[in-house]
PDB file of C-alpha atoms and ligand atoms in Angstrom:
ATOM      1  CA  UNK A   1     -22.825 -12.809  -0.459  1.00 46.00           C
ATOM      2  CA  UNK A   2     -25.991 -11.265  -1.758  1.00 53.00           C
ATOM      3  CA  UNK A   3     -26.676 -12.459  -5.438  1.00 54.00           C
ATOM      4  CA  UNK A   4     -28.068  -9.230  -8.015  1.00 60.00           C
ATOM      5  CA  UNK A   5     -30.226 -11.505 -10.648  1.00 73.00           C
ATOM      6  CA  UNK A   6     -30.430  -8.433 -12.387  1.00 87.00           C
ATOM      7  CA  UNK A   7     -28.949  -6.306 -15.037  1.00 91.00           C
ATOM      8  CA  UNK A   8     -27.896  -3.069 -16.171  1.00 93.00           C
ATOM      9  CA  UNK A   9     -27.606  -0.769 -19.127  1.00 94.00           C
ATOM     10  CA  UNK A  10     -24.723   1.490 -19.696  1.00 95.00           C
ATOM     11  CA  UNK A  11     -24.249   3.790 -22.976  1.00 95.00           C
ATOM     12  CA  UNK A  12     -20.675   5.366 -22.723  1.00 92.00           C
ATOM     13  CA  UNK A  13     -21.100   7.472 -19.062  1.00 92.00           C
ATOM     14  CA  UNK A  14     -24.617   7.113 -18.561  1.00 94.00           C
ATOM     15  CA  UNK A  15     -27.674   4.513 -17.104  1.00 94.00           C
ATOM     16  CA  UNK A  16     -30.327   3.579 -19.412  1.00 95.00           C
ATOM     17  CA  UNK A  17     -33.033   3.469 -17.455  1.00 94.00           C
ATOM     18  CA  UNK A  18     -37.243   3.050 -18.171  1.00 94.00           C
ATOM     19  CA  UNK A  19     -39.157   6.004 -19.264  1.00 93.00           C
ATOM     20  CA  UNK A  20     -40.685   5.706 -16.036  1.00 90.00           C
ATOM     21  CA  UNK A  21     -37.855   4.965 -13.489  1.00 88.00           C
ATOM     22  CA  UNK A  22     -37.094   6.917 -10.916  1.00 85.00           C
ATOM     23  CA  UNK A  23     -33.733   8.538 -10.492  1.00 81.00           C
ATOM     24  CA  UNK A  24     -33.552   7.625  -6.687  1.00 78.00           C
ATOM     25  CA  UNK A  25     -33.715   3.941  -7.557  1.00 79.00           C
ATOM     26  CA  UNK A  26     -31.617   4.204 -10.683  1.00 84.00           C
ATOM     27  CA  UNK A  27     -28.690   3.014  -8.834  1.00 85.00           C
ATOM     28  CA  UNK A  28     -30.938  -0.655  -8.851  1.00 87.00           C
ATOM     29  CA  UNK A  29     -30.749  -3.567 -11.110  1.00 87.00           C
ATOM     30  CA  UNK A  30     -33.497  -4.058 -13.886  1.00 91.00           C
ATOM     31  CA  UNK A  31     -35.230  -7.386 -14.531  1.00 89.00           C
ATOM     32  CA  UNK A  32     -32.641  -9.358 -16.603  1.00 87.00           C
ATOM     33  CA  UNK A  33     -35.712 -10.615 -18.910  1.00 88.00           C
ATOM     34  CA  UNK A  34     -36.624  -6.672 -19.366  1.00 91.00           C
ATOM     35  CA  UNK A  35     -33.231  -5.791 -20.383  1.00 90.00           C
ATOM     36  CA  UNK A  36     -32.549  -9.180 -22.816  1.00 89.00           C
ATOM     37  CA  UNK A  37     -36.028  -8.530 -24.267  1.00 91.00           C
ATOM     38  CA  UNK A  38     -34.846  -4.546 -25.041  1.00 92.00           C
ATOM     39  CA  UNK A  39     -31.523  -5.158 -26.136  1.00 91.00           C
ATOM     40  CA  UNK A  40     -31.001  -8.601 -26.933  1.00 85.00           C
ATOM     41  CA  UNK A  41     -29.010  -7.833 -30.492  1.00 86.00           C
ATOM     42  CA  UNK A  42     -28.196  -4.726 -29.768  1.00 85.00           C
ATOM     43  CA  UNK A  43     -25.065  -5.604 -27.787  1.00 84.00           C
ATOM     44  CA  UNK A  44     -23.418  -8.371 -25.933  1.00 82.00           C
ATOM     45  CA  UNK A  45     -25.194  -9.374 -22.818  1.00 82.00           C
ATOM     46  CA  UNK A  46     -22.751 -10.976 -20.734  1.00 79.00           C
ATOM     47  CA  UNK A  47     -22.930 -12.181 -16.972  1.00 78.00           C
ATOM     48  CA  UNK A  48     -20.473  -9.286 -15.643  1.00 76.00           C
ATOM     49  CA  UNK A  49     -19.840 -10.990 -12.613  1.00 69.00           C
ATOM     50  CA  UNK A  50     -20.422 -14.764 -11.725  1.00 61.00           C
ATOM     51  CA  UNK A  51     -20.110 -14.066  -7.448  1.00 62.00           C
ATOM     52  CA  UNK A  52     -22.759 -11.371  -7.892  1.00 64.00           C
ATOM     53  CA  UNK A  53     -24.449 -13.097 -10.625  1.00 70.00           C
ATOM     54  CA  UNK A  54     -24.957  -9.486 -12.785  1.00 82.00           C
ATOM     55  CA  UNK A  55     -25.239  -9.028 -16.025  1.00 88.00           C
ATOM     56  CA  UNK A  56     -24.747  -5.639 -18.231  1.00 91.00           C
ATOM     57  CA  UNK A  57     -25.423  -4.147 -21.655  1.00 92.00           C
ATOM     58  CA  UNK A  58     -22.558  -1.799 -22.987  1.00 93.00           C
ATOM     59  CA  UNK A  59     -24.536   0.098 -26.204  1.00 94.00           C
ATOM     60  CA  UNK A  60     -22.597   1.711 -28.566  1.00 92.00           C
ATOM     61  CA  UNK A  61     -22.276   5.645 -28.026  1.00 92.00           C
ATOM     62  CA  UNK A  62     -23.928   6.471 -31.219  1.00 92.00           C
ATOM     63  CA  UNK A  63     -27.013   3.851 -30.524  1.00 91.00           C
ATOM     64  CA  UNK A  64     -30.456   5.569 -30.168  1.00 93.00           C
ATOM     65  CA  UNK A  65     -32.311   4.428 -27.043  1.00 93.00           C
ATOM     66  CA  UNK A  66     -35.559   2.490 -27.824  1.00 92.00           C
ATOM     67  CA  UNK A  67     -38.764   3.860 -27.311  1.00 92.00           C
ATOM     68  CA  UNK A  68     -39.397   4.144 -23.791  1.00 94.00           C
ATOM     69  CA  UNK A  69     -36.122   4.486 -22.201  1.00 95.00           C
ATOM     70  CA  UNK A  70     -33.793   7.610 -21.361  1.00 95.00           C
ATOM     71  CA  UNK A  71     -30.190   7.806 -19.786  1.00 94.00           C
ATOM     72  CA  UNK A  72     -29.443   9.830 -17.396  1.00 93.00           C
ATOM     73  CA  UNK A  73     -25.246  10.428 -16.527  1.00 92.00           C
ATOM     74  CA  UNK A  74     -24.010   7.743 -13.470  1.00 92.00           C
ATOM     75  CA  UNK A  75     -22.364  10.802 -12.037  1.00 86.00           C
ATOM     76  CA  UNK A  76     -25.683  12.466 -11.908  1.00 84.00           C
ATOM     77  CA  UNK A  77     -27.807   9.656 -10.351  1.00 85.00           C
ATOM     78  CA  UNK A  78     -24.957   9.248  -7.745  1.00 84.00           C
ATOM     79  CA  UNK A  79     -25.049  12.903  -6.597  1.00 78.00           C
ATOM     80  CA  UNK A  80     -29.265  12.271  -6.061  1.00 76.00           C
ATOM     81  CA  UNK A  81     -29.017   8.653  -4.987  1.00 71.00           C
ATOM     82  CA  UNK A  82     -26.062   8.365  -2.359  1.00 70.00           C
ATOM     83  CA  UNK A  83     -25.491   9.076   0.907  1.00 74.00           C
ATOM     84  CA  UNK A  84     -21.975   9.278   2.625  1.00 81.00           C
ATOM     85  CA  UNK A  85     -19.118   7.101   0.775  1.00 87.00           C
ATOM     86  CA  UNK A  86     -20.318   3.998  -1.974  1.00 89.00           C
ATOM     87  CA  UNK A  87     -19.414   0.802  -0.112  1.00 89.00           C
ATOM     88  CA  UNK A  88     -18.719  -2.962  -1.630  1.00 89.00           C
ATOM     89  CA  UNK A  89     -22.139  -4.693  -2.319  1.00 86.00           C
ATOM     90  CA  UNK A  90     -24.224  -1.530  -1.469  1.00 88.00           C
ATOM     91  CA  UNK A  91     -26.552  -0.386  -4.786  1.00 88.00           C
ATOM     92  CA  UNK A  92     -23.601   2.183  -5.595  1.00 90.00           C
ATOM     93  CA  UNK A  93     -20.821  -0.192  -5.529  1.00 91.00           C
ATOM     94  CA  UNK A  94     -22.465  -3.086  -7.052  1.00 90.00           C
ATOM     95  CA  UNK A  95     -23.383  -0.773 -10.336  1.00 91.00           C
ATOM     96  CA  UNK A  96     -20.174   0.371 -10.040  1.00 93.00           C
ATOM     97  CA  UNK A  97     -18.165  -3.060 -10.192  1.00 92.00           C
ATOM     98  CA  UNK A  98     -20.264  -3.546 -13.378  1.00 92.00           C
ATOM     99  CA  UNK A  99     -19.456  -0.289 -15.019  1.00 94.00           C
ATOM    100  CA  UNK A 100     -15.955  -0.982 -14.309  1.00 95.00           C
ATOM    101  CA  UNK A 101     -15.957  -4.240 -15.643  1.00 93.00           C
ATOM    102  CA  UNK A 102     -17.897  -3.324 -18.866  1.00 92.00           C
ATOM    103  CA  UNK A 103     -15.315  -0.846 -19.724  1.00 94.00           C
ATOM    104  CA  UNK A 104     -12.511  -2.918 -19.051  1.00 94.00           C
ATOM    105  CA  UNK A 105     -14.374  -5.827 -21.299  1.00 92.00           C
ATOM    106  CA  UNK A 106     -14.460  -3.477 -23.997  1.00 91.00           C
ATOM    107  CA  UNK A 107     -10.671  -2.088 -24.025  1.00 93.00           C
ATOM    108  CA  UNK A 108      -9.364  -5.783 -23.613  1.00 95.00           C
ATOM    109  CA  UNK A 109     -11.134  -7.758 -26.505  1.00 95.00           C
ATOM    110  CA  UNK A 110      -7.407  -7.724 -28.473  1.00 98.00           C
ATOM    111  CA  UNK A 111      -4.358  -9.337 -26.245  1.00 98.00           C
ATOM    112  CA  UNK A 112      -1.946  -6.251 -25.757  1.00 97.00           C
ATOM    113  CA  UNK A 113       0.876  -9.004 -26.262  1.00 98.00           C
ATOM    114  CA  UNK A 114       0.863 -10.500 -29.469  1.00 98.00           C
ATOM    115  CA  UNK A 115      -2.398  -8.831 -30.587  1.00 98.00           C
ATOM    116  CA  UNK A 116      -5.092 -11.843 -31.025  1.00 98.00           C
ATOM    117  CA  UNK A 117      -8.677 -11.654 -30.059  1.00 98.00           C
ATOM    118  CA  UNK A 118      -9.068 -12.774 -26.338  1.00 97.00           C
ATOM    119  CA  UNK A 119     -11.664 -15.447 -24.893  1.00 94.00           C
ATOM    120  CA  UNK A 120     -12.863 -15.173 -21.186  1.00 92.00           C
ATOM    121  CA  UNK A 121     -10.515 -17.546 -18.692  1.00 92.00           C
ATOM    122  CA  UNK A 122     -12.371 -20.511 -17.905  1.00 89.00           C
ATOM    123  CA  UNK A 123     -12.523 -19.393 -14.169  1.00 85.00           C
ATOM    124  CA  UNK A 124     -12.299 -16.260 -12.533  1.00 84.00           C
ATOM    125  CA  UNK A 125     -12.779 -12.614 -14.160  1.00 88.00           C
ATOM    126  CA  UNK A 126      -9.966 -12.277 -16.414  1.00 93.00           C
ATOM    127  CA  UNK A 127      -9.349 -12.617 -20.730  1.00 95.00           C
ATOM    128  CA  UNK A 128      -7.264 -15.180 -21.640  1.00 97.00           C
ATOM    129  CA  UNK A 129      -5.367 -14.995 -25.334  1.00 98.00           C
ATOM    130  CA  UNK A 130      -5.621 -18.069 -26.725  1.00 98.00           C
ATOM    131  CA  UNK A 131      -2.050 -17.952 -28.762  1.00 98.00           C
ATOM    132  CA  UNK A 132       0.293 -16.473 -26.194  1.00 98.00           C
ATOM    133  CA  UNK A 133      -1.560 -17.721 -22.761  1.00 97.00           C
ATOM    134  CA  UNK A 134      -1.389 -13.831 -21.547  1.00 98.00           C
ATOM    135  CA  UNK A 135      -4.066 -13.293 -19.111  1.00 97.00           C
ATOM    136  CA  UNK A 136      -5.376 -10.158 -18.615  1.00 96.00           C
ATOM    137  CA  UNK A 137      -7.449  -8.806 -15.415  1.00 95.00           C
ATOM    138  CA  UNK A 138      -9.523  -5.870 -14.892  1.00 95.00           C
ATOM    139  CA  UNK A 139      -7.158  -2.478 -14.209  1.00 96.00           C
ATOM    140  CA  UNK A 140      -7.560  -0.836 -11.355  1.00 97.00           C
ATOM    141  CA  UNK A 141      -5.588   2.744 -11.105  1.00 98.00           C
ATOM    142  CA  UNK A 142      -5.017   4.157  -7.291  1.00 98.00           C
ATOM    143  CA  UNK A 143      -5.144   7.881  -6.907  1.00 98.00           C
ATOM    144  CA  UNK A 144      -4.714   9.334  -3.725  1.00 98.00           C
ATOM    145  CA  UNK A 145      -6.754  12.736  -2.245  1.00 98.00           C
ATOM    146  CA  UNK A 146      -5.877  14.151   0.849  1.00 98.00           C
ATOM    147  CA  UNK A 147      -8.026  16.995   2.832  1.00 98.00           C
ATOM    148  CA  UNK A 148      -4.907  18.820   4.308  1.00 98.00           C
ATOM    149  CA  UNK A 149      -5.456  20.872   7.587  1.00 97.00           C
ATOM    150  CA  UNK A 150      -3.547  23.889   9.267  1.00 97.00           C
ATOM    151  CA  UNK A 151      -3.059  25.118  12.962  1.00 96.00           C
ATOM    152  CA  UNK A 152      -5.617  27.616  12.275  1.00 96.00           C
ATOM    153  CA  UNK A 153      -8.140  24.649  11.935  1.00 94.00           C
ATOM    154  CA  UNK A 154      -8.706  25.521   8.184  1.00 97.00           C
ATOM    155  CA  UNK A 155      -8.833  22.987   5.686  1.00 98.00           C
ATOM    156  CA  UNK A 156      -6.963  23.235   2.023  1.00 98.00           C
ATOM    157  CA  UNK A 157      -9.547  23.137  -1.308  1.00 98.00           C
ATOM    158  CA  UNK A 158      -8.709  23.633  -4.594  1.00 98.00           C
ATOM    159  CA  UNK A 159     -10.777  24.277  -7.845  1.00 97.00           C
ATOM    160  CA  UNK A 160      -9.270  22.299 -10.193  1.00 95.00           C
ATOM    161  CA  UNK A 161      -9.833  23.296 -13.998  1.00 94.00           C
ATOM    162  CA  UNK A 162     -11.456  20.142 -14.946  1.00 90.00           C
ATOM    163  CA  UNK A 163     -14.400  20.929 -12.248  1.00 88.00           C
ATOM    164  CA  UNK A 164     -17.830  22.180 -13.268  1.00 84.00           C
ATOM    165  CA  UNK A 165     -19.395  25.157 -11.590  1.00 83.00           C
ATOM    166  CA  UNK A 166     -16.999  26.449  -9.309  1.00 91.00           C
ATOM    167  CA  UNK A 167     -16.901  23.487  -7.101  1.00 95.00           C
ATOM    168  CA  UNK A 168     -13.751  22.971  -4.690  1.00 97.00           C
ATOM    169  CA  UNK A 169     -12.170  19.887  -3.621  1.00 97.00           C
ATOM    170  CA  UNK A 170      -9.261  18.258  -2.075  1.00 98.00           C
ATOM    171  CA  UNK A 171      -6.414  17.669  -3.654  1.00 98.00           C
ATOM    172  CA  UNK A 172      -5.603  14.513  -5.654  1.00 97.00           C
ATOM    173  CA  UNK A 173      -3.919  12.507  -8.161  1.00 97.00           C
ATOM    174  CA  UNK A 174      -2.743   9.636  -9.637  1.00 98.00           C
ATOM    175  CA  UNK A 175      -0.170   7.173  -8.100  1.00 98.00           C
ATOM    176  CA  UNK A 176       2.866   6.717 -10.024  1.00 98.00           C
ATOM    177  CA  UNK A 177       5.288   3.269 -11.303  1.00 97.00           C
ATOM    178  CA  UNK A 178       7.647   3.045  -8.576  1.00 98.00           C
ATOM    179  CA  UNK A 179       5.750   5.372  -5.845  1.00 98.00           C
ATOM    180  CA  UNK A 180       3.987   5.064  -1.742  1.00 98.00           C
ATOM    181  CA  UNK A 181       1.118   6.248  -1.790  1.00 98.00           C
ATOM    182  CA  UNK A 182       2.628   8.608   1.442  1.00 98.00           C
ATOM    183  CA  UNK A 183       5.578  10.055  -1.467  1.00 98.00           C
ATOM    184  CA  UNK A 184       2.596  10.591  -4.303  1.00 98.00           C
ATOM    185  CA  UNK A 185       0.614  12.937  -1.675  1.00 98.00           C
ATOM    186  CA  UNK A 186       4.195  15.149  -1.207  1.00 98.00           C
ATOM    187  CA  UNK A 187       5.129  15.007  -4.913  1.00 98.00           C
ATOM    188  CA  UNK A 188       1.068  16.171  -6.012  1.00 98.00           C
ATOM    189  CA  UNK A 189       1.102  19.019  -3.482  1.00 98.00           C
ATOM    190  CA  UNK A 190       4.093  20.208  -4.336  1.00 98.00           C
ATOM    191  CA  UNK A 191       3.450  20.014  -7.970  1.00 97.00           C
ATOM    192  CA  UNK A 192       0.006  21.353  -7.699  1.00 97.00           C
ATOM    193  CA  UNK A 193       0.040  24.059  -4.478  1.00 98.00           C
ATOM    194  CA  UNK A 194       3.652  24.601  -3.803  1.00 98.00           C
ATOM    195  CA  UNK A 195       3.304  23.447  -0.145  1.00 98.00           C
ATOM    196  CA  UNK A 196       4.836  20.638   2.465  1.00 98.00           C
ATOM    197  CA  UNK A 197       2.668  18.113   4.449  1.00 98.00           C
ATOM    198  CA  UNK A 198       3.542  15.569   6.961  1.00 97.00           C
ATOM    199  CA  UNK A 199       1.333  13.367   9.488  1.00 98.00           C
ATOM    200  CA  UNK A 200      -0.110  11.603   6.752  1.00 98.00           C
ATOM    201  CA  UNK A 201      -3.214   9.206   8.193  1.00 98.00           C
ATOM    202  CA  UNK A 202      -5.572   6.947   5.799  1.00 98.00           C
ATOM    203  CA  UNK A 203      -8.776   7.983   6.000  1.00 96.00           C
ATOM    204  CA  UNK A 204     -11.089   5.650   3.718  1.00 95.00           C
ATOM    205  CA  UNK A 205     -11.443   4.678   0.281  1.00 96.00           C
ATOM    206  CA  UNK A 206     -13.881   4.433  -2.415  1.00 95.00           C
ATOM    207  CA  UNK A 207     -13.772   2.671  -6.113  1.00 95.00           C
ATOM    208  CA  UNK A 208     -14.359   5.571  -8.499  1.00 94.00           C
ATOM    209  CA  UNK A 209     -15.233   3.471 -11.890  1.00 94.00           C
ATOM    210  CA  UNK A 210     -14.544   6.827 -14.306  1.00 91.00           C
ATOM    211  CA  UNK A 211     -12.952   4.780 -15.667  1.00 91.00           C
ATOM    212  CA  UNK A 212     -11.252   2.483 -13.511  1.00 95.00           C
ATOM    213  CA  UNK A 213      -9.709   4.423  -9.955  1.00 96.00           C
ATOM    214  CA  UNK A 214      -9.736   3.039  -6.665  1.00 97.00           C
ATOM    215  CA  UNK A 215      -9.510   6.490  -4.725  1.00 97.00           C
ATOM    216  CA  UNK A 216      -7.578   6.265  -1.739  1.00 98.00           C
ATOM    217  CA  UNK A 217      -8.285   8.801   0.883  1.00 98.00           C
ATOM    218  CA  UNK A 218      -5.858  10.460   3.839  1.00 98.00           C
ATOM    219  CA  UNK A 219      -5.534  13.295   6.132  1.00 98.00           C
ATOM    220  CA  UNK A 220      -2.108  15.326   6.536  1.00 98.00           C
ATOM    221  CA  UNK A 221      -1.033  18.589   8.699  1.00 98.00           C
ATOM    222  CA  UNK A 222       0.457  21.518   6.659  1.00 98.00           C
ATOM    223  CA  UNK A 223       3.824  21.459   7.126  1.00 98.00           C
ATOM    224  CA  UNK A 224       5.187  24.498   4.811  1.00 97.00           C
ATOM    225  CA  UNK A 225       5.346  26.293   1.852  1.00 97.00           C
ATOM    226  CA  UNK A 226       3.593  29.326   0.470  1.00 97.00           C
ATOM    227  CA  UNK A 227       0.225  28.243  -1.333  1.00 97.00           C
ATOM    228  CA  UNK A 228       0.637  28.610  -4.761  1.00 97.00           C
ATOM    229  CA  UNK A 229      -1.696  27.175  -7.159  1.00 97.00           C
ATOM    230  CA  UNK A 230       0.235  25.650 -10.213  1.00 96.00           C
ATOM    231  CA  UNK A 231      -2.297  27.127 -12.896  1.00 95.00           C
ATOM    232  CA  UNK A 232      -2.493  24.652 -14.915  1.00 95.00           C
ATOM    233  CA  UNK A 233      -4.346  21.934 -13.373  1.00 94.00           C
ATOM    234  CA  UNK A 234      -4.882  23.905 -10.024  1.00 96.00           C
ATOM    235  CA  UNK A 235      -6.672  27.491 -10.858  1.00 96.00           C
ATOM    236  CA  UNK A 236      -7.550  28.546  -7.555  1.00 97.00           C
ATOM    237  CA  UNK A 237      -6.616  26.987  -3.814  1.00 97.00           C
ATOM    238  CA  UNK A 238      -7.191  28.446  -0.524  1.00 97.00           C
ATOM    239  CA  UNK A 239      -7.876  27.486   3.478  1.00 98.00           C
ATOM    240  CA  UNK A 240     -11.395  27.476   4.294  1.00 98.00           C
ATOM    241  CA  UNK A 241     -12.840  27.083   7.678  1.00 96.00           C
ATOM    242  CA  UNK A 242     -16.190  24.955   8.322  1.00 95.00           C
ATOM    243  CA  UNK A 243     -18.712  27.848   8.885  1.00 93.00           C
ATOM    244  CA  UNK A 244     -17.685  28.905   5.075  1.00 95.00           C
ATOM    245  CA  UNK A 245     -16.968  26.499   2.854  1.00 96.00           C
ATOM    246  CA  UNK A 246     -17.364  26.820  -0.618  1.00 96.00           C
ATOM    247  CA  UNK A 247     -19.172  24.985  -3.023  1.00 95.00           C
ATOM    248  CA  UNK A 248     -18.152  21.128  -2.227  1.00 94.00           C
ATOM    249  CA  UNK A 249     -18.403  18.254  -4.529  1.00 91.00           C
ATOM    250  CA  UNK A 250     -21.870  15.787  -4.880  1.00 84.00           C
ATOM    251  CA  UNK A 251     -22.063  13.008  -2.809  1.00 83.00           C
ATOM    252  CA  UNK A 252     -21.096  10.136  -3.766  1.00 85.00           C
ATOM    253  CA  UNK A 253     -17.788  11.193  -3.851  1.00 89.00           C
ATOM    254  CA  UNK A 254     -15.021  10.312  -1.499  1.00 93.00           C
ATOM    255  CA  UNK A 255     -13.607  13.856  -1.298  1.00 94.00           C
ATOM    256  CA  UNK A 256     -17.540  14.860  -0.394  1.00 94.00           C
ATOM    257  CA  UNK A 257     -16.929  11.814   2.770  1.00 94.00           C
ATOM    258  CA  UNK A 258     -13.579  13.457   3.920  1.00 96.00           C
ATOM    259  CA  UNK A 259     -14.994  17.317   4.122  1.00 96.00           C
ATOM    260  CA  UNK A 260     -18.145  15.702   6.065  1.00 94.00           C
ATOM    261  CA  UNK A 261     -16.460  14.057   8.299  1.00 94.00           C
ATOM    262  CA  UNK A 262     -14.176  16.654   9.164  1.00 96.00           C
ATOM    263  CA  UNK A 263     -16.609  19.462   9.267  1.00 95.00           C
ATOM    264  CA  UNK A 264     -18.622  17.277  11.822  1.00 93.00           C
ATOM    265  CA  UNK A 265     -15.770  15.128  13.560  1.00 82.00           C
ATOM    266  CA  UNK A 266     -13.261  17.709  13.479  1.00 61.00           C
ATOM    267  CA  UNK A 267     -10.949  15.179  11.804  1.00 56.00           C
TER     268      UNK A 267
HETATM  269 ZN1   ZN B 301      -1.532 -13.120 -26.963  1.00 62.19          ZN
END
């Protein structure tokens, strides 16, 4: 297991990086004695991850930056700096278990149980109330996206009202209490395109800290229905073929992976 004696800097969605970083590299640790010597006071430095051995700086969104450093959006390095899906102990996923864990240390100072201020468990990554013994781990939401395919060899993309710049995508969504992740891909494409899938096959997967989703990717064959975005979350939705697609999602993403793949692979 490859130990990161580093540190990073996060300020609500974005990397603080050096003036003089690059944006390539900004998905790399700083020198822990660089970051303690910047912000050291400025917020809580803690070791983020004791198997990793990272540590991270959360500032406050209202903070200014000191003189010499900039932020730049993690979404926004990750569509310069990656290439195909972020992977478990690359540069991508390593930042990422931080950001996740940052967040989570912030919403989990106060134990949701009886409502006293948590301590860190003496071993592992969880809090630990110290009046009610609740212990509390880092959340981690699975949402499933699908890249659904017809007999005409089209695939199914949808702009969804949230995205930027008229960008399609698969569809997705958020698995419910009491749900497979097989019955939350039928329920979201009925809900959100009005059509039927079956052959449902995991594709990959991808942690997607924003703030805390493990995406969970599959393929599935059309199976029925007339397309019919819902217009509320879904504006637009159609069946594109590979020679013109419109335009995809960064990469980075897992839904970026999935359209790759199958545009080369067929699959
Ligand atoms: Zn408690």
């Amino acid at each position: 297991m490859a130990v990161v004696d580093g540190a990073y800097v996060f300020q609500g969605p974005n990397l603080v990086l050096p003036h003089d970083a690059d944006d390539k590299q900004a998905f790399h640790t700083l020198s822990r004695s660089l970051v303690f010597n910047s912000f050291d006071g400025h917020c809580e430095i803690p070791t983020v991850d004791g198997e990793y051995g990272m540590a991270a700086c959360m500032l406050d969104t209202s903070a200014a930056l000191p003189k010499g450093w900039r932020s730049i959006p993690i979404r926004q390095a990750l569509s310069v700096a990656a290439r195909g899906i972020v992977t478990a102990g690359s540069p991508e996923g390593l930042l990422f278990r931080a950001y996740h864990i940052m967040q989570w240390r912030r919403e989990s100072r106060y134990c949701g149980s009886c409502g006293s201020l948590n301590g860190d468990a003496p071993q592992g990554l969880a809090r630990l109330c110290p009046v009610c013994g609740r212990q509390e781990f880092p959340r981690i939401s699975p949402a499933v996206i699908v890249l659904v395919t017809n007999d005409r060899d089209e695939a199914l993309l949808a702009h969804n009202a949230n995205f930027q710049g008229g960008i399609y995508s698969l569809l997705a969504g958020f698995v419910e209490a009491g749900e497979t992740l097989e019955s939350t891909i039928i329920r979201e494409l009925r809900e959100e395109v009005n059509i039927e899938v079956d052959t449902i096959q995991y594709a990959a997967s991808q942690p997607w800290p924003f703030p805390n989703s493990l995406m969970l990717g599959f393929t599935a064959r059309y199976a029925g229905g007339a397309l019919k975005p819902d217009g509320k979350e879904i504006l637009d939705a159609g069946w594109f073929s590979r020679d013109a697609l419109p335009n995809l999602p960064g990469n980075g993403s897992v839904a970026r992976f999935i359209i790759d793949r199958w545009v080369s692979r067929g699959t």
